[in-house]
Short mmCIF file of C-alpha atoms in Angstrom, two decimals:
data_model
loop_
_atom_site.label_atom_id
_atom_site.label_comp_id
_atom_site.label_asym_id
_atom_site.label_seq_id
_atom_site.Cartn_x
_atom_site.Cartn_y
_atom_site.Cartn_z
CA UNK M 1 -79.47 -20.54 -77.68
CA UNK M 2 -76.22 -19.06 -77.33
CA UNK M 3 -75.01 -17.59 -74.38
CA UNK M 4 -73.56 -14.23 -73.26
CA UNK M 5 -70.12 -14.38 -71.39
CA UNK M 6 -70.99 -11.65 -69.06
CA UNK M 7 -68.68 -9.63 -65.99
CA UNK M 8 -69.70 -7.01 -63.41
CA UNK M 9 -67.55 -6.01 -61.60
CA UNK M 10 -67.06 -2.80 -59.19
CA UNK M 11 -63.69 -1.63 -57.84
CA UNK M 12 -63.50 -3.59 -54.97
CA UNK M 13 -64.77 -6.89 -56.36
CA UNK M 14 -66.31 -8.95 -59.06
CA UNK M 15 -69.48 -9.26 -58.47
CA UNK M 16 -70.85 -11.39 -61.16
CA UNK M 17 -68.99 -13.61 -63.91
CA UNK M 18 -70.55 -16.45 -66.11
CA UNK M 19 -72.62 -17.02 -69.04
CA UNK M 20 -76.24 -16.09 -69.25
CA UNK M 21 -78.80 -15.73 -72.22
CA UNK M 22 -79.36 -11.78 -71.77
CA UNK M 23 -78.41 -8.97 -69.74
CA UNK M 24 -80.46 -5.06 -69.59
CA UNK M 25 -78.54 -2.11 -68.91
CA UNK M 26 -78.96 1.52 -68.64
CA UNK M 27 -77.04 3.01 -70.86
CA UNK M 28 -76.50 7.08 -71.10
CA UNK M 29 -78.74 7.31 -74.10
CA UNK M 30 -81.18 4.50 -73.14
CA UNK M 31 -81.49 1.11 -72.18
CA UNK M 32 -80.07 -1.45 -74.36
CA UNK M 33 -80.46 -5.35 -74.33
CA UNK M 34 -77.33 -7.42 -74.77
CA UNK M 35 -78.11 -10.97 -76.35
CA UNK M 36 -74.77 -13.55 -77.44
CA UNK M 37 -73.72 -12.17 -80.47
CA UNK M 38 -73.96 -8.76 -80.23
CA UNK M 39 -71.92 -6.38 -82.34
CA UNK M 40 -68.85 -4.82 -80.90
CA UNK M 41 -70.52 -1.41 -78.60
CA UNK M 42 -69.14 0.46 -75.88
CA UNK M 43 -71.17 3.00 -73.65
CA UNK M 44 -71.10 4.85 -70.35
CA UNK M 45 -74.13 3.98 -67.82
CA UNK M 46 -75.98 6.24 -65.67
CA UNK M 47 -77.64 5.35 -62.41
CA UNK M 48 -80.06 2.68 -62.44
CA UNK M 49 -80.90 -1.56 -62.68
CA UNK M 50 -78.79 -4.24 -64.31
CA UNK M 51 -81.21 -7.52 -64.93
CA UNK M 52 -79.66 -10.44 -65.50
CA UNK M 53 -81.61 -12.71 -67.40
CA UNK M 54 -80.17 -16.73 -67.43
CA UNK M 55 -83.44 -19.39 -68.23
CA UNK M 56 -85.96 -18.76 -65.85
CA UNK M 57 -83.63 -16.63 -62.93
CA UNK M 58 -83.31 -13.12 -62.85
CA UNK M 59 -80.87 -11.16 -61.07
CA UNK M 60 -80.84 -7.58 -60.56
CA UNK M 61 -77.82 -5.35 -59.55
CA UNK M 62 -78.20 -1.85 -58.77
CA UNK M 63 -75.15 0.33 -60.20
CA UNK M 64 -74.30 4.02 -60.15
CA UNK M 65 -73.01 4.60 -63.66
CA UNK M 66 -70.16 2.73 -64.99
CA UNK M 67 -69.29 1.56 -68.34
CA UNK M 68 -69.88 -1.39 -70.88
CA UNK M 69 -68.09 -2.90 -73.08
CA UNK M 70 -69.43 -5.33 -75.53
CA UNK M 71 -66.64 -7.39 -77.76
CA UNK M 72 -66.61 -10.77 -79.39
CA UNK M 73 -65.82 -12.56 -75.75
CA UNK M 74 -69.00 -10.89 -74.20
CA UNK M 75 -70.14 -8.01 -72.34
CA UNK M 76 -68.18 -6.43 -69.35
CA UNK M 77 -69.82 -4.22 -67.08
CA UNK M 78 -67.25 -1.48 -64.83
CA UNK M 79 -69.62 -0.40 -62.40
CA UNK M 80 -68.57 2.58 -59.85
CA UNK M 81 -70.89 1.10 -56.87
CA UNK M 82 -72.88 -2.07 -57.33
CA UNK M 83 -75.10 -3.42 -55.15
CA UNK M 84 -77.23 -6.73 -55.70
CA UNK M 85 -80.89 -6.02 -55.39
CA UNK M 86 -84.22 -7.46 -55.14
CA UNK M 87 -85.69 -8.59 -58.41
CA UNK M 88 -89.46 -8.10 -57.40
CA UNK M 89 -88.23 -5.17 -56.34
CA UNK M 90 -88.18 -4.35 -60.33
CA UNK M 91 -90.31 -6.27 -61.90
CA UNK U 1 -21.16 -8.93 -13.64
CA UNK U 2 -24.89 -8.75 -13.00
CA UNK U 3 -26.78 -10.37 -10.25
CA UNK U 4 -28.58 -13.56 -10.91
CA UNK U 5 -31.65 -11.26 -9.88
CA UNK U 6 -30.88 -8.77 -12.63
CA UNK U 7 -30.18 -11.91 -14.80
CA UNK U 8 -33.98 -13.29 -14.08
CA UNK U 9 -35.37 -10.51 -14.75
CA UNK U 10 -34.08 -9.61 -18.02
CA UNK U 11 -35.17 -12.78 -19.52
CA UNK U 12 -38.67 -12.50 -18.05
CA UNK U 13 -38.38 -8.98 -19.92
CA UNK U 14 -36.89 -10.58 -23.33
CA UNK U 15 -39.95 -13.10 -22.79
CA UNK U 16 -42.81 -10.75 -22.59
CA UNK U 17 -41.42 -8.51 -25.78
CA UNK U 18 -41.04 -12.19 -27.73
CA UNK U 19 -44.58 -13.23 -26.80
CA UNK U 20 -45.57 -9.65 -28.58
CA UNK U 21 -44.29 -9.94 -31.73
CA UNK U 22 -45.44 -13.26 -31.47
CA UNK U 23 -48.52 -12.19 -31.29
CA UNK U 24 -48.06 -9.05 -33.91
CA UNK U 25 -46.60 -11.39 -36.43
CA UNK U 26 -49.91 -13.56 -36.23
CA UNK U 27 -52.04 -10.03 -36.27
CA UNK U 28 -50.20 -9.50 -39.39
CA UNK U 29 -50.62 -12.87 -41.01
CA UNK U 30 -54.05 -12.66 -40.68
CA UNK U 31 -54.64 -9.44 -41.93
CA UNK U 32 -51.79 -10.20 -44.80
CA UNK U 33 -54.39 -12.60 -45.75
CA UNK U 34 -57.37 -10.27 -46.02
CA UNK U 35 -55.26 -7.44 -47.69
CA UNK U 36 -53.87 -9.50 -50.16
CA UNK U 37 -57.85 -10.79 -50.57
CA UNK U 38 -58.96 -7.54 -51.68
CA UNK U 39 -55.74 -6.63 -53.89
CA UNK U 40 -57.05 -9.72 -55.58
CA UNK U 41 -60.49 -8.89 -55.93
CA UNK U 42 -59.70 -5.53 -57.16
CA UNK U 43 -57.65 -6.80 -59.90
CA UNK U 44 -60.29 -7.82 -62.33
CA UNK U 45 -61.49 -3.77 -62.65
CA UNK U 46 -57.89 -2.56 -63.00
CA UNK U 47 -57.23 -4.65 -65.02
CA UNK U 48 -60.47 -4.40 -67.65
CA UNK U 49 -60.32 -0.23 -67.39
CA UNK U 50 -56.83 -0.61 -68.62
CA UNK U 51 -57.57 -2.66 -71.55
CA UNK U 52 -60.65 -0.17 -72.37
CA UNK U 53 -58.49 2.14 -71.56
CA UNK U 54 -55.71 0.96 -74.21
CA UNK U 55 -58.65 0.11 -77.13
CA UNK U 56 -59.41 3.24 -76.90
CA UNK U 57 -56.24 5.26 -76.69
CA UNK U 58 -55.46 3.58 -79.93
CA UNK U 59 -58.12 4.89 -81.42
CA UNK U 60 -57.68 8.81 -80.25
CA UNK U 61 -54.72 10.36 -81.76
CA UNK U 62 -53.72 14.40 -82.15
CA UNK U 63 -55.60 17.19 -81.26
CA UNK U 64 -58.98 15.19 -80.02
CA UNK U 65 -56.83 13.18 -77.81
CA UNK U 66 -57.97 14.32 -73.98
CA UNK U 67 -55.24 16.06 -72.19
CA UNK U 68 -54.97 13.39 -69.36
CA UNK U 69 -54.16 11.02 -72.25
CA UNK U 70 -51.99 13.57 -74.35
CA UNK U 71 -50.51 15.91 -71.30
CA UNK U 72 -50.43 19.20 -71.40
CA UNK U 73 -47.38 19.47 -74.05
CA UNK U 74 -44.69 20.68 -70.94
CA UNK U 75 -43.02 18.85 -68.59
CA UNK U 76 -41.71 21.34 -65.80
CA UNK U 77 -44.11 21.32 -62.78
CA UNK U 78 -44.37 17.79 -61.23
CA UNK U 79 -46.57 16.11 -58.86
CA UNK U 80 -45.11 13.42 -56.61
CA UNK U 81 -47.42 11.49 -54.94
CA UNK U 82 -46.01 9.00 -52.44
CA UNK U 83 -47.47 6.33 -50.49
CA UNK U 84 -46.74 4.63 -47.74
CA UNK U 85 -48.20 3.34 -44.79
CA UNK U 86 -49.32 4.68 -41.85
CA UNK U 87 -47.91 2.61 -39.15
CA UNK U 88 -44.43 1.33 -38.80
CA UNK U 89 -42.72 -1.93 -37.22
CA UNK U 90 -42.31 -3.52 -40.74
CA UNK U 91 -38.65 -3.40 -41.22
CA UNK U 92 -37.72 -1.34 -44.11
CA UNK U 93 -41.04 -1.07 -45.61
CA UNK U 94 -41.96 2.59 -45.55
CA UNK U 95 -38.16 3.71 -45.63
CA UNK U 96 -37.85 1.80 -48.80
CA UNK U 97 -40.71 3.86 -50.55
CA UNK U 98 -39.15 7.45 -49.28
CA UNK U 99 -35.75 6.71 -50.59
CA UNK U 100 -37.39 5.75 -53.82
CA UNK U 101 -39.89 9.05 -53.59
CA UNK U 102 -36.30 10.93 -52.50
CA UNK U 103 -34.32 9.88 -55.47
CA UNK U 104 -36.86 10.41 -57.72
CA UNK U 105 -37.78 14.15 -56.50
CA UNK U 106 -34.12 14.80 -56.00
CA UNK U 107 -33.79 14.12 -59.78
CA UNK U 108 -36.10 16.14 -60.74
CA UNK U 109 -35.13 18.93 -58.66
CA UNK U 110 -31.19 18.64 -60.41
CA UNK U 111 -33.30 19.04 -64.20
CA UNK U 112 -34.75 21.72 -62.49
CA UNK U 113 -38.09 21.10 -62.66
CA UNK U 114 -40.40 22.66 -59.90
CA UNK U 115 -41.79 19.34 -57.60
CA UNK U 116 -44.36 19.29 -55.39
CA UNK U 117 -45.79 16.27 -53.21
CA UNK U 118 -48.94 14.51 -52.00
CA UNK U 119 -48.02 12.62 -49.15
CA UNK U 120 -50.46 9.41 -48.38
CA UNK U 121 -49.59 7.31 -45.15
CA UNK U 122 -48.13 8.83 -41.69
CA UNK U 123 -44.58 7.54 -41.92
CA UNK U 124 -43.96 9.56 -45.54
CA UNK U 125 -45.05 12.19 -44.48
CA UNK U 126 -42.45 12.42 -41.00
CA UNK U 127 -40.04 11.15 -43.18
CA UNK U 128 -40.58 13.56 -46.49
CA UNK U 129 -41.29 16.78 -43.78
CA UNK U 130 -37.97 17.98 -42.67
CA UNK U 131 -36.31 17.71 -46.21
CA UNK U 132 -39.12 18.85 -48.46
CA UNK U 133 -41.98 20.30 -46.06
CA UNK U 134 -42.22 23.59 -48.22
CA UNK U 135 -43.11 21.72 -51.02
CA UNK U 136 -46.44 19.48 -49.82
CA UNK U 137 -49.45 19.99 -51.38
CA UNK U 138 -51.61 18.03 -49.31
CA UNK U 139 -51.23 15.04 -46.32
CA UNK U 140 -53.34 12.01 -46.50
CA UNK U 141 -53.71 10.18 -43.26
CA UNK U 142 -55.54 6.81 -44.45
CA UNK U 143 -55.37 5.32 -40.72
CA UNK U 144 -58.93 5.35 -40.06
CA UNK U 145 -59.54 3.26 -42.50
CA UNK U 146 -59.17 -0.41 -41.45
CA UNK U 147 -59.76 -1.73 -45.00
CA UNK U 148 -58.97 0.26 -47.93
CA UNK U 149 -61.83 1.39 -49.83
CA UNK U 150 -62.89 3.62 -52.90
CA UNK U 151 -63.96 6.02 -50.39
CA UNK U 152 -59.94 6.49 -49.62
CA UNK U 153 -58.31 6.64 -52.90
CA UNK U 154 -61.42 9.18 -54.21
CA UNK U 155 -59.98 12.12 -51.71
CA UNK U 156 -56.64 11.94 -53.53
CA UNK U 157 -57.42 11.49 -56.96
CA UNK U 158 -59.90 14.18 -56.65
CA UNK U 159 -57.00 16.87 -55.58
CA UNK U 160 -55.02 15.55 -58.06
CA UNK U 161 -57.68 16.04 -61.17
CA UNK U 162 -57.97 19.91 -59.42
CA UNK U 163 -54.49 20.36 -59.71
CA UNK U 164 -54.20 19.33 -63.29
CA UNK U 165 -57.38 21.00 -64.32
CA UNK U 166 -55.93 24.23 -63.02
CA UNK U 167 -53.07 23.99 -65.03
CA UNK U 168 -50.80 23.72 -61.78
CA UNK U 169 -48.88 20.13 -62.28
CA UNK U 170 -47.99 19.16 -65.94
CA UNK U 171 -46.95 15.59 -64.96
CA UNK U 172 -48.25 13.20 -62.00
CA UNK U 173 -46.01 10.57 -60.69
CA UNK U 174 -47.24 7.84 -58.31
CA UNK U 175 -44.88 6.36 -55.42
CA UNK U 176 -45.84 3.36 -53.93
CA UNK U 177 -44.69 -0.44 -53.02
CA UNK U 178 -45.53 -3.27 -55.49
CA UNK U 179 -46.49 -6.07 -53.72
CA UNK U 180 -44.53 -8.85 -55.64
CA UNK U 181 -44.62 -11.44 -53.09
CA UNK U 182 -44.59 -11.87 -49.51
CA UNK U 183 -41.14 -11.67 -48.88
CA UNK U 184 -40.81 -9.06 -52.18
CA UNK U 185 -42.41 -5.88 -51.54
CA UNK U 186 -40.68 -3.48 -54.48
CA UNK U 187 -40.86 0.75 -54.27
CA UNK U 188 -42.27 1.74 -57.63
CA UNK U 189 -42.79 5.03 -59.61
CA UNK U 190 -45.97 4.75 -61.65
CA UNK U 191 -46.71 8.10 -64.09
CA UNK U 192 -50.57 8.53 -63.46
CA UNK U 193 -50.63 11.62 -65.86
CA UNK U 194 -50.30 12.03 -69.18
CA UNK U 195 -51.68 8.34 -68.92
CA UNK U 196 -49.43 5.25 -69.62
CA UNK U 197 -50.98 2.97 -71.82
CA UNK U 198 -50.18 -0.31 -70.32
CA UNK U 199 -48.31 -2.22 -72.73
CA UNK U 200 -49.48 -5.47 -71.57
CA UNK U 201 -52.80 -4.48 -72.44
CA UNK U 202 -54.07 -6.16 -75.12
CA UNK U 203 -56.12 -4.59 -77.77
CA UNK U 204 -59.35 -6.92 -78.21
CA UNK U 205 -59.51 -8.39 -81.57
CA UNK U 206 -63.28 -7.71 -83.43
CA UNK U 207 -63.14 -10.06 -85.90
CA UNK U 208 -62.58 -6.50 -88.84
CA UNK U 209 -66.36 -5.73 -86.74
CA UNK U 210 -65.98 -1.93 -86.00
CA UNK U 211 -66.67 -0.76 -82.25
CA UNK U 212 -69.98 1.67 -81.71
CA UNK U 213 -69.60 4.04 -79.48
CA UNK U 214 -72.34 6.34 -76.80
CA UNK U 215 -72.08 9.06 -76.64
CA UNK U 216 -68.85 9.05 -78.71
CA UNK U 217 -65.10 7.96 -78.39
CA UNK U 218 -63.57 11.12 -76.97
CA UNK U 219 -67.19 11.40 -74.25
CA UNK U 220 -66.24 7.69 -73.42
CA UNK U 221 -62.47 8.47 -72.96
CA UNK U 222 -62.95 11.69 -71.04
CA UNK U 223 -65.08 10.21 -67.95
CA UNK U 224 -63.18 7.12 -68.00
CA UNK U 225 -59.16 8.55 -67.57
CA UNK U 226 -59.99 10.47 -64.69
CA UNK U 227 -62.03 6.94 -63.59
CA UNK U 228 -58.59 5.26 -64.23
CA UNK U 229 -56.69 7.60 -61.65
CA UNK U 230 -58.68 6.69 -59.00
CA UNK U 231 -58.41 3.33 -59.91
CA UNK U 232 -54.74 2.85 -60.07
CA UNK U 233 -54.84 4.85 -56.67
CA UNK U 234 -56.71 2.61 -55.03
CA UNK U 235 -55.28 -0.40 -56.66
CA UNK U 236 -51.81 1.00 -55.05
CA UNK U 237 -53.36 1.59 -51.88
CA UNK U 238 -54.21 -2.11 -52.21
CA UNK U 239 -50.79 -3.28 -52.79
CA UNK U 240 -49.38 -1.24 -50.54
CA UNK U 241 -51.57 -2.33 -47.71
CA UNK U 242 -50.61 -5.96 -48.37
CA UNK U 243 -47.03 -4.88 -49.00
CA UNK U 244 -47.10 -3.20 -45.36
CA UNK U 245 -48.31 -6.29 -43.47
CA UNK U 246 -46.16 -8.87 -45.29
CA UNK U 247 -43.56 -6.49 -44.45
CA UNK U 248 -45.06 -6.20 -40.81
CA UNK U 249 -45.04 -10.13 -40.63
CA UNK U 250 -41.78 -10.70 -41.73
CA UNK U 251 -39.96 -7.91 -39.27
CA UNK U 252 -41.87 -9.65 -36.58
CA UNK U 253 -40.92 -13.00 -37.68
CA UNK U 254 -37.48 -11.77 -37.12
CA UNK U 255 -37.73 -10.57 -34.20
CA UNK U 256 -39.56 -13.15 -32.33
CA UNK U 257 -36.37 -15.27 -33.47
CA UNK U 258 -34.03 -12.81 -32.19
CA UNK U 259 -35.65 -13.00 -29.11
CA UNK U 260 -35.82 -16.54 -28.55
CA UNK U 261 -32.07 -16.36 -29.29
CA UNK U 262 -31.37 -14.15 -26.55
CA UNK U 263 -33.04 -16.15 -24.72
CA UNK U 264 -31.09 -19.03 -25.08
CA UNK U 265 -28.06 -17.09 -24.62
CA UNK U 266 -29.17 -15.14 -21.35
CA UNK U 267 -30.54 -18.65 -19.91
CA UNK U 268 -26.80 -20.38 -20.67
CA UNK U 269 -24.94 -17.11 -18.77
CA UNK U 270 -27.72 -17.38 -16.07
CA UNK U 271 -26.93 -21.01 -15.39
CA UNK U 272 -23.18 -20.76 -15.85
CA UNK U 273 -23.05 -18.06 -13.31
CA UNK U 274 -25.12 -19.85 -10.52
CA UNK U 275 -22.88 -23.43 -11.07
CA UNK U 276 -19.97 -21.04 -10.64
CA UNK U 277 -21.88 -19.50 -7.54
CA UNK U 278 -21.99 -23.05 -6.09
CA UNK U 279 -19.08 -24.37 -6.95
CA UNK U 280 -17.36 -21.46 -5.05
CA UNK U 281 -19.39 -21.79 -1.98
CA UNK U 282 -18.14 -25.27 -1.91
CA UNK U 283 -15.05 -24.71 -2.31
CA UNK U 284 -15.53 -22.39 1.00
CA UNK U 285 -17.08 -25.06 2.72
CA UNK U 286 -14.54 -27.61 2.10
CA UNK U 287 -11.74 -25.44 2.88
CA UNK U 288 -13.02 -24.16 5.77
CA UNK U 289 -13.73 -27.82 7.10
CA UNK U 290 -9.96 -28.61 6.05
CA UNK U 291 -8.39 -25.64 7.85
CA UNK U 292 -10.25 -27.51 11.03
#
């Protein structure tokens, strides 16, 4: 399967950069599901989980809003504070 | 001429002030090091927002363009923010940034536009105060803060959203010190409002795939420019930290080499004076056991 070139990263630092197979975010009108491929999207984020899906990990950040932008190179995530948190924590 | 006593002492005093910038110039080297860490790891955000920032604005034209993006259509009452740093001992560092910040409000003032200033960083503001101390706004005193954070440039662009919102500034210029290299450290003016759309930023290719936007283009634009203040605020309070303590290092370096020079130089007069000391009581000696 393809994979995602994805970025988070917060003002002070990058906190994430590579290619994964999907990445959940919550977006101001919902959560959405980013996949390689997707079509070109932008969107503001309100408070809540980032998963990170790559195989069989799962990372999870915790942002307070932010914004995404999807184009042809991947997704990019500008998140205002982002913190790394527990997965079970989530799931 | 002095004593030999006055002469030992001043080099043990030359000594101890060397083995302090000694040890300021290695304080500063370290913390260069971390400072310039962070400008770096800042980068990657500044330098996204501004490309979202520049799709966009392409995008947004006329009447729906926000007023951060568009300005408010006059150009008389300015905002000068400056920033400098809070400490001194770095050579010409924060005098640099207040000539800059006085040329450019001394400018503005001859066009006869009405200025007003933001002063960020202790040494501006003692420098700015006697000349233009009617017209601050607000003080910023970032010393508290050991590393520069969000939580510092939020203060600041928060004031300067108020003032815009209320009508009372029509354009927002940013003073601060680039941080080229570490022995380049160059006073800029950056306009912060109506927004500059960053030339270098490139304008992502789709592929003739149309962008989707949530909630819509003009929602989108209007929570990120005031986003983008901050940012570049911070991202100059970055720079300028790193500026200050490559500055910091290289006065230092200086210095310590000065001192080592003088030194050298009050060593050789020491020693001259004490041969000259012996070879006169010689003389004495020898005369006196002639005149015998």
């Amino acid at each position: 399967m393809a994979k995602l070139h994805f970025s988070l990263v917060a003002p002070e630092r990058q906190l994430f950069s590579g290619d994964v197979d999907q990445v959940d975010a919550p977006g101001a009108e919902g959560d959405f599901g980013v996949l390689a491929g997707h079509a070109p999207f932008m969107t503001t984020l309100r408070e809540g989980i980032v998963t990170i899906t790559d195989g069989t990990t799962r990372r999870a950040f915790s942002i307070q809003g932010g914004f995404a932008d999807v184009t042809g190179d991947g997704l990019t995530i500008l998140a205002e504070q982002a913190v790394e948190a527990e997965v079970s924590a989530v799931h | 001429m002095a004593s030999l006593k006055e002469m030992r002492n001043r080099i043990a005093s030359v000594k101890a002030t060397q083995k302090i910038t000694k040890a300021m110039q290695m304080v500063a080297a370290a913390k260069l090091r971390r400072a310039q860490e962070a400008a770096e790891q800042a980068r990657p955000y500044a330098q996204r927002m501004a490309a979202v920032i520049a799709n966009l604005a392409a995008g947004v034209t006329g009447d729906a363009a926000p007023r951060l993006l568009a300005g408010t259509g006059r150009d008389h009452n300015h905002l000068v923010i400056v920033a400098t740093a809070d400490r001194g001992l770095a050579g010409g560092f924060n005098t640099q940034i207040v000539r800059a910040a006085r040329e450019k409000i001394a400018a503005l003032i001859a066009e006869g536009k009405d200025v007003r200033i933001i002063c960020v960083g202790k040494k501006g503001r003692d420098q700015l105060k006697r000349q233009y101390g009617d017209r601050f706004v607000e003080t910023f005193d970032l010393s508290a803060n050991r590393v520069m954070t969000l939580g510092a440039a939020q203060p600041i662009a928060d004031l300067v959203l108020a003032e815009y919102e209320t009508g009372k500034v029509d354009v927002v210029t940013l003073i601060y010190s680039r941080f080229k290299s570490v022995i380049a450290q160059i006073p800029t003016a950056k306009q912060l409002i109506p927004a500059m759309v960053e030339e270098g930023a490139a304008v992502t290719d789709l592929g003739g795939a149309n962008y989707e936007y949530e909630p819509s283009e003009e929602a989108i634009l209007e929570t990120l420019l005031p986003r983008n203040i901050t940012i570049q605020i911070l991202s100059a309070l970055f720079e300028n930290n790193a500026g200050f303590y490559a500055a910091q290092m290289s006065a230092m370096d200086n210095a310590t080499r000065n001192a080592g020079e003088m030194i050298n130089k009050y060593t050789l007069e020491y020693n001259r004076s004490r041969q000259a000391m012996i070879t006169k009581e010689l003389i004495e000696i020898i005369s006196g056991a002639e005149a015998i």
